[in-house]
Short mmCIF file of C-alpha atoms in Angstrom, two decimals:
data_model
loop_
_atom_site.label_atom_id
_atom_site.label_comp_id
_atom_site.label_asym_id
_atom_site.label_seq_id
_atom_site.Cartn_x
_atom_site.Cartn_y
_atom_site.Cartn_z
CA UNK A 1389 -45.91 -66.01 -10.41
CA UNK A 1390 -46.26 -62.38 -11.47
CA UNK A 1391 -43.14 -60.51 -10.51
CA UNK A 1392 -40.54 -57.87 -11.19
CA UNK A 1393 -37.02 -59.23 -10.90
CA UNK A 1394 -34.00 -57.05 -10.24
CA UNK A 1395 -30.38 -58.08 -10.22
CA UNK A 1396 -28.13 -57.78 -8.39
CA UNK A 1397 -29.71 -57.34 -4.95
CA UNK A 1398 -26.51 -55.85 -3.56
CA UNK A 1399 -23.45 -54.34 -5.21
CA UNK A 1400 -20.39 -52.59 -3.85
CA UNK A 1401 -18.20 -51.02 -6.49
CA UNK A 1402 -15.81 -48.15 -7.08
CA UNK A 1403 -16.16 -44.75 -8.66
CA UNK A 1404 -16.08 -44.78 -12.44
CA UNK A 1405 -16.63 -48.49 -13.02
CA UNK A 1406 -19.61 -48.93 -15.33
CA UNK A 1407 -22.44 -51.05 -13.99
CA UNK A 1408 -25.85 -52.26 -15.07
CA UNK A 1409 -28.79 -53.18 -12.88
CA UNK A 1410 -31.19 -55.44 -14.72
CA UNK A 1411 -34.96 -55.41 -14.38
CA UNK A 1412 -37.38 -57.88 -15.91
CA UNK A 1413 -41.15 -58.26 -15.55
CA UNK A 1414 -43.33 -61.19 -16.62
CA UNK A 1415 -46.71 -59.43 -16.60
CA UNK A 1416 -46.60 -57.97 -20.14
CA UNK A 1417 -46.73 -54.47 -18.64
CA UNK A 1418 -46.26 -51.51 -20.96
CA UNK A 1419 -45.03 -49.09 -18.31
CA UNK A 1420 -41.76 -49.50 -16.45
CA UNK A 1421 -39.88 -47.12 -14.22
CA UNK A 1422 -36.81 -46.75 -12.01
CA UNK A 1423 -36.81 -45.07 -8.61
CA UNK A 1424 -34.12 -44.39 -6.07
CA UNK A 1425 -34.79 -44.29 -2.35
CA UNK A 1426 -32.75 -42.10 -0.02
CA UNK A 1427 -33.32 -41.48 3.70
CA UNK A 1428 -35.58 -38.52 4.31
CA UNK A 1429 -36.40 -38.15 0.62
CA UNK A 1430 -38.74 -41.03 -0.08
CA UNK A 1431 -38.58 -42.53 -3.57
CA UNK A 1432 -37.83 -40.40 -6.59
CA UNK A 1433 -38.25 -41.35 -10.22
CA UNK A 1434 -35.10 -41.64 -12.34
CA UNK A 1435 -36.39 -42.74 -15.76
CA UNK A 1436 -39.51 -44.28 -17.14
CA UNK A 1437 -40.70 -46.07 -20.26
CA UNK A 1438 -44.18 -46.07 -21.71
CA UNK A 1439 -43.41 -48.89 -24.15
CA UNK A 1440 -40.65 -50.49 -26.21
CA UNK A 1441 -38.18 -47.91 -27.50
CA UNK A 1442 -40.00 -45.11 -25.61
CA UNK A 1443 -38.10 -43.76 -22.61
CA UNK A 1444 -38.02 -40.42 -20.84
CA UNK A 1445 -36.41 -38.68 -17.90
CA UNK A 1446 -37.94 -38.61 -14.47
CA UNK A 1447 -37.05 -36.23 -11.69
CA UNK A 1448 -33.43 -37.28 -11.05
CA UNK A 1449 -31.97 -38.63 -14.34
CA UNK A 1450 -28.44 -37.21 -14.10
CA UNK A 1451 -25.78 -39.91 -14.28
CA UNK A 1452 -28.12 -42.67 -15.44
CA UNK A 1453 -29.12 -44.24 -18.73
CA UNK A 1454 -31.82 -46.73 -19.61
CA UNK A 1455 -32.96 -48.72 -22.62
CA UNK A 1456 -36.13 -50.58 -23.54
CA UNK A 1457 -35.40 -52.92 -26.42
CA UNK A 1458 -37.86 -55.55 -25.25
CA UNK A 1459 -41.12 -55.12 -23.42
CA UNK A 1460 -40.09 -57.22 -20.44
CA UNK A 1461 -36.64 -55.69 -19.76
CA UNK A 1462 -35.64 -52.23 -18.57
CA UNK A 1463 -32.00 -52.07 -17.45
CA UNK A 1464 -30.54 -49.13 -15.54
CA UNK A 1465 -27.03 -48.18 -16.58
CA UNK A 1466 -24.54 -46.14 -14.57
CA UNK A 1467 -21.79 -45.29 -17.06
CA UNK A 1468 -19.46 -43.65 -14.51
CA UNK A 1469 -20.85 -44.19 -11.02
CA UNK A 1470 -20.10 -41.67 -8.31
CA UNK A 1471 -20.56 -41.86 -4.51
CA UNK A 1472 -23.71 -39.69 -4.65
CA UNK A 1473 -25.38 -42.54 -6.53
CA UNK A 1474 -25.10 -44.77 -3.48
CA UNK A 1475 -28.74 -45.59 -2.85
CA UNK A 1476 -31.49 -48.20 -2.84
CA UNK A 1477 -32.93 -48.66 -6.32
CA UNK A 1478 -36.33 -50.00 -7.31
CA UNK A 1479 -37.70 -51.05 -10.66
CA UNK A 1480 -41.47 -50.95 -11.07
CA UNK A 1481 -44.00 -51.83 -13.74
CA UNK A 1482 -47.71 -51.33 -14.35
CA UNK A 1483 -50.29 -52.28 -16.90
CA UNK A 1484 -51.37 -49.12 -18.65
CA UNK A 1485 -51.28 -45.39 -18.85
CA UNK A 1486 -53.46 -42.99 -16.92
CA UNK A 1487 -55.66 -45.49 -15.13
CA UNK A 1488 -53.83 -45.46 -11.82
CA UNK A 1489 -53.09 -49.15 -11.89
CA UNK A 1490 -50.86 -50.08 -8.95
CA UNK A 1491 -47.20 -50.38 -9.75
CA UNK A 1492 -45.47 -53.66 -8.99
CA UNK A 1493 -42.03 -53.23 -7.49
CA UNK A 1494 -38.94 -55.38 -7.60
CA UNK A 1495 -37.20 -56.29 -4.37
CA UNK A 1496 -34.68 -53.48 -4.65
CA UNK A 1497 -30.97 -53.20 -5.38
CA UNK A 1498 -28.65 -51.74 -2.77
CA UNK A 1499 -25.77 -49.96 -4.54
CA UNK A 1500 -22.71 -48.68 -2.71
CA UNK A 1501 -20.26 -46.61 -4.74
CA UNK A 1502 -16.91 -46.14 -2.99
CA UNK B 199 -45.71 -30.16 -9.66
CA UNK B 200 -47.38 -32.40 -7.17
CA UNK B 201 -46.02 -32.77 -3.66
CA UNK B 202 -46.80 -35.27 -0.94
CA UNK B 203 -46.16 -34.55 2.73
CA UNK B 204 -45.99 -37.00 5.59
CA UNK B 205 -45.47 -35.01 8.76
CA UNK B 206 -44.92 -37.92 11.16
CA UNK B 207 -41.43 -39.37 10.66
CA UNK B 208 -41.95 -42.02 13.35
CA UNK B 209 -44.84 -43.48 15.29
CA UNK B 210 -45.30 -46.34 17.70
CA UNK B 211 -48.38 -48.06 19.03
CA UNK B 212 -49.23 -51.02 21.21
CA UNK B 213 -50.27 -54.22 19.53
CA UNK B 214 -54.05 -54.45 18.93
CA UNK B 215 -54.50 -50.70 19.08
CA UNK B 216 -55.57 -48.45 16.22
CA UNK B 217 -53.17 -46.00 14.61
CA UNK B 218 -53.62 -43.31 11.98
CA UNK B 219 -50.87 -42.14 9.63
CA UNK B 220 -51.24 -38.70 8.08
CA UNK B 221 -50.65 -37.63 4.50
CA UNK B 222 -51.38 -34.40 2.69
CA UNK B 223 -50.74 -33.60 -0.94
CA UNK B 224 -50.85 -30.70 -3.30
CA UNK B 225 -52.17 -30.81 -6.86
CA UNK B 226 -54.22 -28.71 -9.23
CA UNK B 227 -55.69 -31.79 -10.89
CA UNK B 228 -59.21 -33.05 -10.28
CA UNK B 229 -58.73 -36.70 -11.17
CA UNK B 230 -55.81 -38.64 -9.71
CA UNK B 231 -54.93 -41.67 -7.64
CA UNK B 232 -53.55 -42.06 -4.15
CA UNK B 233 -51.75 -45.01 -2.64
CA UNK B 234 -50.28 -46.27 0.59
CA UNK B 235 -47.28 -48.55 0.27
CA UNK B 236 -45.71 -50.55 3.08
CA UNK B 237 -41.98 -51.25 3.24
CA UNK B 238 -41.09 -53.84 5.90
CA UNK B 239 -37.49 -54.47 6.97
CA UNK B 240 -37.16 -56.80 3.99
CA UNK B 241 -37.41 -53.49 2.00
CA UNK B 242 -40.04 -54.78 -0.44
CA UNK B 243 -42.61 -52.20 -1.55
CA UNK B 244 -46.04 -53.64 -0.88
CA UNK B 245 -49.28 -51.96 -1.93
CA UNK B 246 -51.58 -51.49 1.04
CA UNK B 247 -54.46 -49.53 -0.42
CA UNK B 248 -55.48 -47.45 -3.43
CA UNK B 249 -57.96 -44.59 -3.73
CA UNK B 250 -59.39 -43.04 -6.88
CA UNK B 251 -59.97 -39.32 -6.39
CA UNK B 252 -63.26 -39.27 -8.26
CA UNK B 253 -64.74 -41.83 -5.87
CA UNK B 254 -66.29 -40.39 -2.73
CA UNK B 255 -66.21 -43.67 -0.87
CA UNK B 256 -63.14 -44.31 1.24
CA UNK B 257 -61.18 -47.42 0.28
CA UNK B 258 -60.82 -50.28 2.75
CA UNK B 259 -58.73 -53.46 2.74
CA UNK B 260 -59.36 -55.66 5.76
CA UNK B 261 -57.79 -53.84 8.76
CA UNK B 262 -56.63 -50.93 6.61
CA UNK B 263 -58.84 -48.00 5.67
CA UNK B 264 -58.34 -44.47 4.48
CA UNK B 265 -59.93 -41.14 5.29
CA UNK B 266 -59.87 -39.30 1.96
CA UNK B 267 -60.74 -35.62 2.22
CA UNK B 268 -60.46 -34.27 -1.32
CA UNK B 269 -61.13 -30.63 -0.53
CA UNK B 270 -58.54 -30.66 2.24
CA UNK B 271 -56.13 -32.73 0.10
CA UNK B 272 -55.72 -35.18 2.92
CA UNK B 273 -55.32 -38.95 2.70
CA UNK B 274 -54.75 -40.64 6.06
CA UNK B 275 -54.32 -44.37 6.66
CA UNK B 276 -55.97 -46.08 9.61
CA UNK B 277 -54.70 -49.44 10.77
CA UNK B 278 -57.07 -51.25 13.13
CA UNK B 279 -56.15 -54.06 15.50
CA UNK B 280 -52.48 -53.47 14.74
CA UNK B 281 -50.22 -56.51 14.53
CA UNK B 282 -46.48 -56.99 14.92
CA UNK B 283 -46.25 -57.63 11.19
CA UNK B 284 -47.46 -54.10 10.55
CA UNK B 285 -44.09 -52.78 11.71
CA UNK B 286 -42.72 -51.06 8.60
CA UNK B 287 -42.08 -47.81 6.81
CA UNK B 288 -45.28 -46.50 5.23
CA UNK B 289 -45.24 -44.29 2.16
CA UNK B 290 -48.07 -42.20 0.82
CA UNK B 291 -47.95 -41.70 -2.95
CA UNK B 292 -49.75 -39.69 -5.64
CA UNK B 293 -50.25 -40.58 -9.30
CA UNK B 294 -51.63 -38.27 -11.95
CA UNK B 295 -54.35 -39.20 -14.40
CA UNK B 296 -52.24 -37.81 -17.23
CA UNK B 297 -48.97 -38.60 -18.91
CA UNK B 298 -46.19 -40.32 -16.98
CA UNK B 299 -47.55 -42.73 -14.39
CA UNK B 300 -44.93 -41.52 -11.96
CA UNK B 301 -45.59 -42.06 -8.31
CA UNK B 302 -44.74 -39.02 -6.22
CA UNK B 303 -43.88 -40.26 -2.76
CA UNK B 304 -43.88 -38.70 0.66
CA UNK B 305 -40.87 -39.10 2.91
CA UNK B 306 -42.43 -41.95 4.85
CA UNK B 307 -43.57 -42.75 8.38
CA UNK B 308 -41.73 -45.43 10.32
CA UNK B 309 -44.33 -47.35 12.32
CA UNK B 310 -43.36 -49.65 15.16
CA UNK B 311 -45.88 -51.99 16.76
CA UNK B 312 -44.96 -52.69 20.38
CA UNK B 313 -45.76 -56.15 21.79
#
């Protein structure tokens, strides 16, 4: 089954404790991206990757890191989480650049930073 | 930068009725893509419909159809014969034909179908 898998689904942690949210897709997609969803703001892009070893900032990259060492994986790293990073996070992937192919989303990760 | 506006934060409609969700956007590009995504209480993001800006014909998917007015930069979603399972948050989204395939989302419309 074609899917984007995120883990964990839920996480409650404390300020400053490094955490990683994993994302993996099995569709051989080149493009992967992270979004955060906040009430009244919709979804906003954090980082994206056009291919292996190619990553770039989205609209709200502060406090986050990513890496793309393999085509299928695109982890989101919060080196020193703060309460303003409490949010619902989505990983997404799509086939190719500039053709408007629909993005496939993971099921979301609810992060609470205390 | 592109912006997407959904001016109806909440809507409700009786089951089996038709409802239209509004979306406007702003861009200087001529070729782009527009989407409606559904987010049910399970919080999954589910693609409802996709429109290519260079196509005049409005996209349809079963009970879902769009009214795409390119000159007015309007992209509304019509749901016919609404069902209880249509209860969800609906997001309108824009994607450029160039560079980053970022989806720019509106703030969403929470739709409730009343039995």
